[in-house]
Coordinates of C-alpha atoms in Angstrom, one line a residue:
M1 CA -13.3 -21.4 -52.0
I2 CA -14.5 -20.5 -48.3
I3 CA -11.6 -21.6 -45.2
S4 CA -13.8 -22.0 -42.0
S5 CA -11.0 -21.1 -39.9
T6 CA -8.2 -18.8 -39.6
D7 CA -5.6 -22.3 -38.7
E8 CA -7.1 -23.9 -42.3
L9 CA -6.3 -20.6 -44.2
I10 CA -3.2 -20.9 -42.9
K11 CA -2.0 -24.2 -44.1
T12 CA -3.6 -23.8 -47.3
T13 CA -1.4 -20.9 -48.0
F14 CA 2.2 -22.2 -46.9
A15 CA 0.7 -25.3 -49.1
K16 CA 1.0 -22.8 -51.6
V17 CA 4.4 -21.9 -51.4
F18 CA 5.7 -26.0 -51.3
S19 CA 3.1 -26.4 -54.5
F20 CA 5.2 -23.3 -56.3
V21 CA 8.7 -24.9 -55.1
F22 CA 8.3 -28.3 -56.5
S23 CA 5.6 -27.6 -59.8
R24 CA 7.8 -26.6 -62.6
H25 CA 4.0 -25.7 -64.2
S26 CA 3.5 -23.0 -61.9
R27 CA 1.8 -19.6 -62.4
P28 CA 4.4 -16.5 -63.5
L29 CA 6.6 -15.5 -60.5
L30 CA 4.5 -12.3 -60.6
G31 CA 0.7 -12.8 -60.2
W32 CA 2.0 -16.0 -57.7
L33 CA 3.4 -13.4 -55.4
A34 CA 1.2 -11.2 -55.1
V35 CA -2.8 -13.0 -55.0
C36 CA 0.3 -15.2 -51.9
S37 CA 0.8 -11.1 -50.4
L38 CA -3.2 -11.3 -50.5
E39 CA -4.1 -14.3 -49.1
L40 CA -1.0 -13.9 -46.1
V41 CA -1.9 -10.2 -45.8
T42 CA -6.0 -12.1 -44.7
V43 CA -4.2 -14.1 -42.1
F44 CA -2.9 -12.0 -40.0
V45 CA -6.0 -9.8 -40.1
L46 CA -7.7 -12.6 -39.4
L47 CA -5.4 -13.6 -36.5
G48 CA -5.0 -9.5 -34.9
C49 CA -9.0 -9.9 -35.2
S50 CA -9.8 -13.0 -33.0
A51 CA -6.3 -12.1 -30.9
S52 CA -8.6 -8.8 -30.1
Q53 CA -11.8 -10.8 -29.2
S54 CA -10.6 -13.2 -27.0
E55 CA -8.3 -11.2 -24.7
K56 CA -8.9 -8.8 -22.6
P57 CA -6.4 -5.7 -21.2
N58 CA -3.9 -7.6 -18.8
V59 CA -4.6 -4.8 -15.5
S60 CA -0.6 -5.4 -13.7
L61 CA -1.0 -6.8 -10.6
D62 CA 1.2 -4.7 -8.7
A63 CA -1.3 -1.5 -9.5
A64 CA -3.9 -3.3 -8.4
T65 CA -2.4 -4.1 -5.3
F66 CA -1.2 -0.7 -5.0
A67 CA -3.3 1.5 -5.8
A68 CA -3.0 4.8 -4.8
P69 CA -6.6 6.3 -2.7
T70 CA -9.4 8.4 -4.4
E71 CA -11.7 11.1 -4.1
L72 CA -10.6 12.4 -0.8
T73 CA -12.9 14.7 0.7
A74 CA -12.8 17.1 3.5
A75 CA -16.0 18.7 5.2
L76 CA -17.3 20.4 7.8
A77 CA -18.1 18.9 11.2
D78 CA -18.6 21.9 12.8
P79 CA -16.6 25.0 12.9
I80 CA -13.3 23.3 14.5
N81 CA -13.9 19.3 13.5
I82 CA -13.1 18.4 9.6
D83 CA -14.3 14.6 9.1
L84 CA -12.0 13.3 6.1
R85 CA -13.5 10.4 3.6
W86 CA -12.0 8.6 0.4
K87 CA -12.2 5.6 -1.4
N88 CA -9.6 2.7 -1.0
N89 CA -8.6 1.1 -4.5
A90 CA -5.4 -0.9 -3.8
T91 CA -6.1 -5.3 -3.5
H92 CA -3.8 -5.5 -0.4
A93 CA -2.8 -2.1 1.5
A94 CA -2.1 -2.3 5.4
G95 CA -3.0 0.6 6.1
Y96 CA -3.5 4.4 5.5
F97 CA -1.1 7.5 7.4
V98 CA -3.4 10.4 7.1
E99 CA -1.5 13.6 7.0
Y100 CA -1.8 17.0 6.7
S101 CA 0.4 20.0 5.6
P102 CA 0.9 23.1 8.3
N103 CA 2.3 25.6 5.6
A104 CA 0.1 25.0 3.1
D105 CA 3.0 24.1 0.8
N106 CA 4.8 20.3 -0.2
E107 CA 5.3 19.8 3.2
F108 CA 2.5 16.5 5.2
I109 CA 3.1 15.3 9.1
T110 CA 1.3 12.7 9.7
I111 CA -2.0 12.4 13.0
A112 CA -2.9 9.3 12.1
A113 CA -2.7 5.4 10.8
V114 CA -5.7 3.9 9.8
P115 CA -6.2 0.2 9.0
A116 CA -6.7 -1.1 5.7
S117 CA -10.8 -1.6 6.4
E118 CA -11.7 2.4 7.1
A119 CA -12.0 5.0 4.7
R120 CA -12.6 8.0 7.3
Y121 CA -10.9 10.0 9.2
R122 CA -12.2 12.9 11.8
H123 CA -9.3 15.6 12.5
P124 CA -10.4 17.3 16.2
N125 CA -10.1 20.1 18.0
L126 CA -8.3 22.4 15.1
M127 CA -7.3 25.7 15.2
P128 CA -10.7 28.1 14.5
Q129 CA -10.9 30.1 11.0
T130 CA -7.8 27.9 9.7
R131 CA -7.2 26.7 6.2
F132 CA -6.1 22.8 6.4
I133 CA -4.9 20.5 3.7
F134 CA -4.8 17.3 3.9
R135 CA -3.8 13.6 1.7
V136 CA -4.0 9.9 2.5
L137 CA -1.1 8.3 1.8
P138 CA -1.1 4.0 1.8
F139 CA 1.6 2.0 3.2
F140 CA 2.0 -1.9 1.8
G141 CA 4.4 -5.0 3.4
E142 CA 2.8 -7.5 5.5
A143 CA 3.5 -8.4 9.2
S144 CA 4.9 -10.6 11.3
N145 CA 4.1 -13.7 13.5
I146 CA 2.5 -11.7 16.7
A147 CA 4.3 -11.7 19.8
E148 CA 2.7 -11.4 23.7
I149 CA 4.0 -10.2 27.2
T150 CA 2.5 -10.0 29.5
T151 CA 3.8 -6.7 31.8
G152 CA 4.5 -6.9 35.8
K153 CA 3.5 -4.6 38.2
K154 CA 4.4 -1.3 39.2
G155 CA 8.1 -0.5 40.0
S156 CA 11.6 0.1 39.0
Q157 CA 13.0 -0.7 35.7
Q158 CA 15.2 -3.2 35.3
A159 CA 18.2 -3.2 32.4
P160 CA 17.7 -5.1 29.9
R161 CA 20.8 -8.5 29.6
K162 CA 23.7 -7.7 28.4
G163 CA 24.8 -8.2 24.6
I164 CA 21.5 -7.5 22.9
K165 CA 21.5 -5.2 20.4
T166 CA 19.2 -2.8 18.4
G167 CA 19.2 -0.8 14.9
P168 CA 19.9 -2.5 11.5
S169 CA 21.4 -6.1 11.1
S170 CA 24.7 -7.1 9.8
A171 CA 25.5 -7.5 6.3
P172 CA 21.8 -9.2 5.2
T173 CA 23.3 -14.0 4.2
E174 CA 20.1 -14.9 3.2
T175 CA 18.5 -14.0 0.3
R176 CA 16.7 -10.9 0.4
Y177 CA 12.7 -9.6 -1.4
S178 CA 11.2 -7.3 -3.3
V179 CA 8.1 -5.5 -1.0
K180 CA 7.2 -3.2 -3.7
S181 CA 6.0 -6.6 -5.8
A182 CA 2.5 -8.4 -5.0
S183 CA 4.4 -11.6 -6.7
T184 CA 7.1 -11.7 -3.3
L185 CA 5.2 -9.2 -1.0
A186 CA 5.3 -12.3 1.5
Q187 CA 7.9 -14.0 0.9
A188 CA 9.4 -10.5 2.7
A189 CA 7.1 -10.4 5.9
P190 CA 9.5 -10.3 8.5
T191 CA 9.6 -13.9 11.0
D192 CA 10.1 -15.1 13.9
L193 CA 9.3 -12.4 16.0
K194 CA 9.5 -12.8 19.7
A195 CA 9.1 -10.8 22.7
T196 CA 11.4 -10.5 26.0
L197 CA 9.8 -9.5 29.1
V198 CA 12.1 -6.4 30.9
P199 CA 10.8 -6.2 34.2
P200 CA 8.3 -4.9 35.1
A201 CA 7.0 -2.6 31.8
G202 CA 9.5 -3.1 28.9
V203 CA 10.2 -5.5 25.6
K204 CA 13.2 -6.5 23.7
L205 CA 11.4 -7.3 20.7
E206 CA 13.5 -9.5 17.5
W207 CA 12.5 -10.6 14.4
K208 CA 14.6 -12.0 10.9
D209 CA 14.7 -9.4 8.5
H210 CA 13.9 -10.7 4.6
A211 CA 13.0 -7.4 2.6
K212 CA 15.4 -6.0 0.7
D213 CA 13.8 -2.1 -0.4
E214 CA 11.6 -1.7 2.4
D215 CA 10.5 2.0 3.5
G216 CA 11.4 0.9 7.1
Y217 CA 9.8 -1.0 9.7
L218 CA 6.2 -0.3 11.7
I219 CA 5.9 -2.1 15.5
E220 CA 2.5 -2.6 16.3
I221 CA 0.7 -2.9 19.4
K222 CA -2.6 -4.2 20.6
S223 CA -4.1 -3.9 24.0
D224 CA -7.3 -5.5 24.1
P225 CA -8.4 -8.0 22.1
N226 CA -11.3 -6.7 20.7
S227 CA -9.2 -3.7 19.2
D228 CA -7.1 -3.4 15.9
F229 CA -3.5 -3.4 15.7
K230 CA -1.9 0.4 16.2
V231 CA 1.5 1.2 14.6
S232 CA 3.9 2.8 17.6
S233 CA 6.8 2.7 16.6
F234 CA 9.1 3.9 12.6
L235 CA 12.3 1.9 12.5
D236 CA 15.2 2.2 9.9
P237 CA 15.1 0.3 6.9
G238 CA 17.1 -3.1 8.4
T239 CA 16.3 -3.3 11.5
T240 CA 16.1 -6.8 13.2
S241 CA 15.4 -5.5 17.2
L242 CA 14.1 -3.1 19.6
I243 CA 14.4 -2.3 23.4
T244 CA 11.0 0.2 24.5
Y245 CA 9.5 0.9 28.3
N246 CA 6.6 2.6 29.4
L247 CA 4.0 -0.4 28.7
P248 CA 1.0 -0.2 31.0
Y249 CA 1.5 -2.6 33.8
E250 CA -0.3 -5.3 34.4
A251 CA -1.1 -5.7 30.7
K252 CA -1.3 -8.6 28.5
L253 CA 0.0 -7.1 24.4
S254 CA 0.3 -8.3 21.6
F255 CA 3.2 -7.2 18.8
R256 CA 4.0 -7.7 15.4
V257 CA 6.2 -5.3 13.1
R258 CA 6.3 -5.0 9.4
A259 CA 8.7 -4.4 6.5
F260 CA 6.9 -1.8 4.4
F261 CA 6.7 1.2 1.6
Y262 CA 5.2 3.9 0.8
G263 CA 2.2 4.2 -1.7
Q264 CA 0.7 7.2 -4.1
P265 CA -1.0 9.9 -2.5
S266 CA -4.6 10.4 -2.8
N267 CA -5.8 14.1 -4.4
L268 CA -5.3 17.0 -2.3
A269 CA -8.8 18.0 -0.1
E270 CA -8.7 21.3 1.9
K271 CA -10.6 22.6 4.3
T272 CA -10.7 26.0 6.2
T273 CA -12.5 25.9 9.9
G274 CA -14.8 28.0 11.0
R275 CA -15.5 30.5 14.0
E276 CA -14.4 29.1 17.8
P277 CA -17.9 27.9 19.3
S278 CA -17.5 29.8 22.3
D279 CA -16.9 33.4 19.8
Q280 CA -20.2 32.6 17.8
T281 CA -22.0 32.3 21.7
T282 CA -20.8 35.3 22.7
Q283 CA -21.8 37.1 19.4
S284 CA -24.9 36.2 19.4
Q285 CA -25.6 37.4 22.9
P286 CA -28.1 39.7 22.9
S287 CA -27.0 43.8 24.3
N288 CA -28.0 44.2 27.6
K289 CA -27.4 48.3 26.9
P290 CA -30.1 50.7 26.4

């Protein structure tokens, strides 16, 4: 007998079960069990093959969203400038911190924050004949709405009005969302950002916190409509306000805030700088001695 589908095979096999139970003229028990067991094995083998052919491996949404950068390389642009390049793999990175290890150990410091669209950075004006070790660290999190102010003319800085609190907020009263899950990333973003001028060149920023597991908050500023936002401040987790001064005078500034977390770093890349250009020039000069 030829069965055209696994569904029909299942139906046929279990029909035999009922036939055996209700028939008084069935074959011997052991013989029937052997035949039925073989057909059941066939059913599950066919089902397994069908599943393996029709189902493709599912890549974790979080793994793709928060993937680490790879293929970091460091090359000398000239004796004291190092160019870094890497491959961006995350589908939803907010940006990348470029870091280096001053003592060539496991301690790294941030030297730049670049937009998610970038995959290169030049570390300029370095110490000659020095070994540098780099890595690239992605950060993730949705930004708030944008708030704007226009600063005033140069003058004495006024104090903010009384009653303004800065720093972490009190105990949360609303539902908090994970910034480390792709499914709740948008819900964890801060909202209702307000910017209030503190004359002549200060600003008070306030926002609502919706994240529960952020590594901190980033304040980002843009002074040119055609430029990207740049990271200007790192704040503690749970922060909902900030007052800052010393902004440029008579400037229209845009602000946004981001609850963020650090992703996994790239591979390490190292390079040793060359001789200082002036040293090379001196050594290449011909001697004037007779």
